[in-house]
Short mmCIF file of C-alpha atoms in Angstrom, two decimals:
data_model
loop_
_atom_site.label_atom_id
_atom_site.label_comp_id
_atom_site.label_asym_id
_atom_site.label_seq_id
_atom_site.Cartn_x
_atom_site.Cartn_y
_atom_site.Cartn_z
CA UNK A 1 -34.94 17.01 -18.38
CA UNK A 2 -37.51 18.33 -21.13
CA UNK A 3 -40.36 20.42 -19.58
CA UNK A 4 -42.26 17.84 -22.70
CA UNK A 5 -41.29 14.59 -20.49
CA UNK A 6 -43.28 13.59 -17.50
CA UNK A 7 -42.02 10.09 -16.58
CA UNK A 8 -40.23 10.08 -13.51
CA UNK A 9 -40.99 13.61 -12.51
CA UNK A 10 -42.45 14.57 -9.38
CA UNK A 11 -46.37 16.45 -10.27
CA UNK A 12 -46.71 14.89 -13.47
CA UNK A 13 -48.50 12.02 -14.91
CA UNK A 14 -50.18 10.21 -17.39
CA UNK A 15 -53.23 12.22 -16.46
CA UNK A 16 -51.48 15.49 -16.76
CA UNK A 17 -49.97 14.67 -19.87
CA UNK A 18 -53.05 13.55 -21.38
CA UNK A 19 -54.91 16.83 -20.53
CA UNK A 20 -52.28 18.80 -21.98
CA UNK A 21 -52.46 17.10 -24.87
CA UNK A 22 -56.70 17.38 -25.14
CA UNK A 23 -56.41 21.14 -23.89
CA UNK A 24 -54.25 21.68 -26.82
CA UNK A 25 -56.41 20.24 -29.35
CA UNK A 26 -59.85 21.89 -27.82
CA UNK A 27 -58.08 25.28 -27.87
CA UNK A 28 -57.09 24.90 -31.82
CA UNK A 29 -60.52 24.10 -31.97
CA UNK A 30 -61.87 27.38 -30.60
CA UNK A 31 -59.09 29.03 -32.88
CA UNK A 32 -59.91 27.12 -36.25
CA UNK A 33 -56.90 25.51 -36.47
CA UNK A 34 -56.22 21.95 -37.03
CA UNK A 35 -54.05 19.64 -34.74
CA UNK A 36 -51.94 17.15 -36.36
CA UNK A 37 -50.56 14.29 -34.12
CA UNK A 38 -48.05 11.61 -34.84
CA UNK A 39 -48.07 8.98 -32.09
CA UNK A 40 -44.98 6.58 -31.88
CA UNK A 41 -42.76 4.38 -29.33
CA UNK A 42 -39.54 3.02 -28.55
CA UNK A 43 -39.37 -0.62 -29.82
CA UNK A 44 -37.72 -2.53 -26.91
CA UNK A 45 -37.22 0.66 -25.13
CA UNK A 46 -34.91 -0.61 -22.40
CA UNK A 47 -33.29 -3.29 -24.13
CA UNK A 48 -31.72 -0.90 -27.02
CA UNK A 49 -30.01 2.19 -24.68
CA UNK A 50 -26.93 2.80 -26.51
CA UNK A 51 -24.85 3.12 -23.07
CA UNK A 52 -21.72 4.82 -24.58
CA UNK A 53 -24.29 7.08 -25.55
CA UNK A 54 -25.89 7.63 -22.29
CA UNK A 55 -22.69 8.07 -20.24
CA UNK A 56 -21.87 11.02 -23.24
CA UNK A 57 -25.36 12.54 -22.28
CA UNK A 58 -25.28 12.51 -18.46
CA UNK A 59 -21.59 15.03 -18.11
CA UNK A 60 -23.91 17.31 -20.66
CA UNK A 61 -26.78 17.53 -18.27
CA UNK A 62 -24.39 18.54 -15.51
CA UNK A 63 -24.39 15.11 -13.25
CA UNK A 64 -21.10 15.00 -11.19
CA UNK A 65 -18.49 13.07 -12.11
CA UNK A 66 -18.80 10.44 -9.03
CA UNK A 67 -22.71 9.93 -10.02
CA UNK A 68 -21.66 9.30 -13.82
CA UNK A 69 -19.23 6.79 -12.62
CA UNK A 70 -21.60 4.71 -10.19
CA UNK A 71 -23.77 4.98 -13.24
CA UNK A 72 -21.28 3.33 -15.69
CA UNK A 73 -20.49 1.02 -13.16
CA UNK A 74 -24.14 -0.21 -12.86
CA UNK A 75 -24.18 -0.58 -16.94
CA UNK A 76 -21.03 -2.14 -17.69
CA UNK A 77 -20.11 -5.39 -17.41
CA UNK A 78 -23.15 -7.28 -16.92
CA UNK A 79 -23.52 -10.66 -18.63
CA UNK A 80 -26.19 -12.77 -20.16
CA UNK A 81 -26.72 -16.59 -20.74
CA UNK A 82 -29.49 -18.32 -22.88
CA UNK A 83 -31.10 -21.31 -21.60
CA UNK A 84 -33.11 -24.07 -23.07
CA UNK A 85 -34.27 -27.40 -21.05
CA UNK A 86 -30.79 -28.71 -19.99
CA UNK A 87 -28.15 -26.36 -22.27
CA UNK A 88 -27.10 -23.09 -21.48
CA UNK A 89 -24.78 -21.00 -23.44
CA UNK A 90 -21.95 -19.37 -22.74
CA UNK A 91 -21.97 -15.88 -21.08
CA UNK A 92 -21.53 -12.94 -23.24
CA UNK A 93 -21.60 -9.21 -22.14
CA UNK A 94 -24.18 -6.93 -23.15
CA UNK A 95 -23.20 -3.85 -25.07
CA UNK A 96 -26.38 -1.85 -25.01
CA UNK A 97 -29.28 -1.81 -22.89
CA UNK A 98 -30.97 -1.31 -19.13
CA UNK A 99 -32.09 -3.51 -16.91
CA UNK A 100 -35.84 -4.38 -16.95
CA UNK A 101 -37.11 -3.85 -13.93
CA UNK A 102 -34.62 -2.03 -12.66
CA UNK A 103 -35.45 1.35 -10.32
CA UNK A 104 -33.30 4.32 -12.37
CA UNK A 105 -33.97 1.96 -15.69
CA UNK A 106 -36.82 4.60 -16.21
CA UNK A 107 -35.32 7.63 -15.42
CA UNK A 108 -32.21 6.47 -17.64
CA UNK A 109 -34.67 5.95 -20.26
CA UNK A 110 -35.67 9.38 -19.97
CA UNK A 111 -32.49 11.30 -19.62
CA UNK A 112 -31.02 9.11 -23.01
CA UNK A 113 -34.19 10.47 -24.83
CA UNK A 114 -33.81 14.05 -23.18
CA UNK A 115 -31.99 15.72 -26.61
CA UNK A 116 -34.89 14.92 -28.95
CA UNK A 117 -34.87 17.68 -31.83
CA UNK A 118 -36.54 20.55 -30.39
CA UNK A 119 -40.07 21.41 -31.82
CA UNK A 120 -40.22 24.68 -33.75
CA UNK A 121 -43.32 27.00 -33.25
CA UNK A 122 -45.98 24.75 -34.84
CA UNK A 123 -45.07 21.57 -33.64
CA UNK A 124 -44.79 20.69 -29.67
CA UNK A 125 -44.24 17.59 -28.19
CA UNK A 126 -45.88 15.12 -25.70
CA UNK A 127 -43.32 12.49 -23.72
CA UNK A 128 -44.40 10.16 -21.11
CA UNK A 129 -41.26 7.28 -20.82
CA UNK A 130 -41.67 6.07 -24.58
CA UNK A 131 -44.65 7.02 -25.24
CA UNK A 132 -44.24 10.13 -27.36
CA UNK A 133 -46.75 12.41 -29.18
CA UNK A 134 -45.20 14.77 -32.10
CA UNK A 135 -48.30 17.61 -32.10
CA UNK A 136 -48.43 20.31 -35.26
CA UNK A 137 -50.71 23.06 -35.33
CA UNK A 138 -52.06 25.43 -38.43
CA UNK A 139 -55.28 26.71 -40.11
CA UNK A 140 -53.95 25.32 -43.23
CA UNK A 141 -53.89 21.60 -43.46
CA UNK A 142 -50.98 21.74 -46.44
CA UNK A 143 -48.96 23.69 -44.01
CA UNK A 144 -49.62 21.41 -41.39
CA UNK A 145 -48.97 18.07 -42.75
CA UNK A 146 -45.11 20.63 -43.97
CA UNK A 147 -44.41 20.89 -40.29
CA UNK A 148 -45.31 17.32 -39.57
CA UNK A 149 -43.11 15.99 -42.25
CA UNK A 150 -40.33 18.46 -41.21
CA UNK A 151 -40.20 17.72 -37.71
CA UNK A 152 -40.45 13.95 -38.93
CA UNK A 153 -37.72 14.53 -41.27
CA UNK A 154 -35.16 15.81 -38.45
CA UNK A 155 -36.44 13.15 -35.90
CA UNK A 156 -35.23 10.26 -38.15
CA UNK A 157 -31.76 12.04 -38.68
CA UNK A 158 -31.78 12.19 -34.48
CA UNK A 159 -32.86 8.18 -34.30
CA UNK A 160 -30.33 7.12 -36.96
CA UNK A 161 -27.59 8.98 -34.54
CA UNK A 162 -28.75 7.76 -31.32
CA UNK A 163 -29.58 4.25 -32.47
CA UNK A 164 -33.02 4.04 -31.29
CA UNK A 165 -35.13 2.10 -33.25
CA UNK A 166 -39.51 2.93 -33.48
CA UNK A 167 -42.62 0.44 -34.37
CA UNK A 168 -42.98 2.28 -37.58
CA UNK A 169 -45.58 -0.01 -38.11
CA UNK A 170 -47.48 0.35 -34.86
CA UNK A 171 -47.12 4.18 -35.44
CA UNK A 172 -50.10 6.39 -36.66
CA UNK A 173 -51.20 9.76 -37.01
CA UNK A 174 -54.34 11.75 -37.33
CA UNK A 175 -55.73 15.53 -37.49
CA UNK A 176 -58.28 16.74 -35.36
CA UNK A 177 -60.73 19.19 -36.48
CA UNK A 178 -63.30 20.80 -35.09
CA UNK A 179 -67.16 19.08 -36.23
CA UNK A 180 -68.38 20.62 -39.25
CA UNK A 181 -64.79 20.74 -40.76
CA UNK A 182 -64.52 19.08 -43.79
CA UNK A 183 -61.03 18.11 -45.60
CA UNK A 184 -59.87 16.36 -47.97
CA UNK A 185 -57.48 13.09 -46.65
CA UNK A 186 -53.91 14.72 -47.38
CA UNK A 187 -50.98 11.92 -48.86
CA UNK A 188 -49.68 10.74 -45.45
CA UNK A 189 -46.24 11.68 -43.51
CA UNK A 190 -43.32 8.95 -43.82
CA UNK A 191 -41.20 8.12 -41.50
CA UNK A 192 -37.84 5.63 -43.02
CA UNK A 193 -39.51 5.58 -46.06
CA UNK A 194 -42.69 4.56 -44.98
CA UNK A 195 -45.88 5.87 -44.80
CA UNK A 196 -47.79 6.70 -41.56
CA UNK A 197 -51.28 6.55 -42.50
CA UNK A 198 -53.48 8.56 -40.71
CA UNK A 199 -56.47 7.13 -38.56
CA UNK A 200 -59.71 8.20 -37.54
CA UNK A 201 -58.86 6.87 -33.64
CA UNK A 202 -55.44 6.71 -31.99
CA UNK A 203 -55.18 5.30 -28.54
CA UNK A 204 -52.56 7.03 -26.25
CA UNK A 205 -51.13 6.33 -22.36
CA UNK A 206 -54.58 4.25 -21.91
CA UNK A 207 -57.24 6.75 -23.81
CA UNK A 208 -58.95 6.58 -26.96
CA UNK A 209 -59.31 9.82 -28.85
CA UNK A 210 -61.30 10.33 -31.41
CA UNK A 211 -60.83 13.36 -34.23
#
């Protein structure tokens, strides 16, 4: 699993995760760089696992033959009906998806998610289940807004393939610089076509930061 994901791992938390992310930011600080962050998640996260896709994954992340078969078993063939006062429908079988609630739902979560495009030297990412933080770094806010939009660029390619879909709309980013800093508001970073307007406060795994 990605060193960048701390769901389901044992010594890491939302509390690590968090002061990672902070110690990052107060160290570009001390170096005059700016931190540009791009916060997003997983819309129905569970509900949406492509599981063809999964069982591909799991033989590439060296799981044993036996485990990925009591894994497919587990996926496939479950069924759903719809109910509404006295009708039901008929049962259909659900193609994609893990169930809610379920004990390994996270950690399959988390291993579907592993092969995210890998950040390049400026840009570093911040995972907890679907909560995911894309963090660029530079002294030059042109240059960082470039590896933003890069890494943004080759994300959508990798969503597109995987059929994971994102809140675009509930996504956000926003640069944090050091007080005193002043900058002019750069045009923002787009995601599908649509602009991710950047914020003065973003609110991530239960914390408000401020920039």
């Amino acid at each position: 699993m990605q060193d960048e994901q701390f769901e389901s791992r044992s010594r890491h938390s939302t509390s690590l995760q968090l002061a990672r992310l902070v110690e990052r930011i107060i160290r570009n600080f001390g170096e005059k760089r700016l931190t540009g962050t791009f916060f997003f998640n997983v819309a129905k996260d569970f509900d949406t696992i492509w599981i063809d896709g999964l069982l591909y994954t799991l033989p590439l992340l060296n799981f044993l033959s036996y485990l990925v078969h009591t894994i497919s078993s587990y996926l496939r063939g479950r069924m759903f009906e719809a109910s509404f006062q006295t009708a039901t429908s008929s049962s259909r079988g659900l193609r994609a998806g893990v169930a809610q609630g379920g004990l390994i739902s996270p950690v399959l979560f988390s291993l579907y998610v592993n092969d995210m495009p890998p950040p390049s030297h400026h840009v570093k990412l911040a995972l907890y289940a679907d909560d995911t933080a894309i963090i660029a770094t530079s002294r030059k806010l042109t240059l960082l807004v470039s590896y933003l939009q890069s890494y943004l660029n080759d994300l959508q390619r990798w969503l597109s393939e995987w059929r994971i879909a994102i809140n675009v709309s509930k996504s956000s980013a926003i640069i944090f610089a050091r007080a005193g800093r002043r900058f002019i508001q750069p045009q923002p970073v787009t995601l599908f076509g649509e602009p991710i307007q950047w914020v003065e406060t973003i609110r991530y795994l239960g914390v408000t930061l401020d920039k």
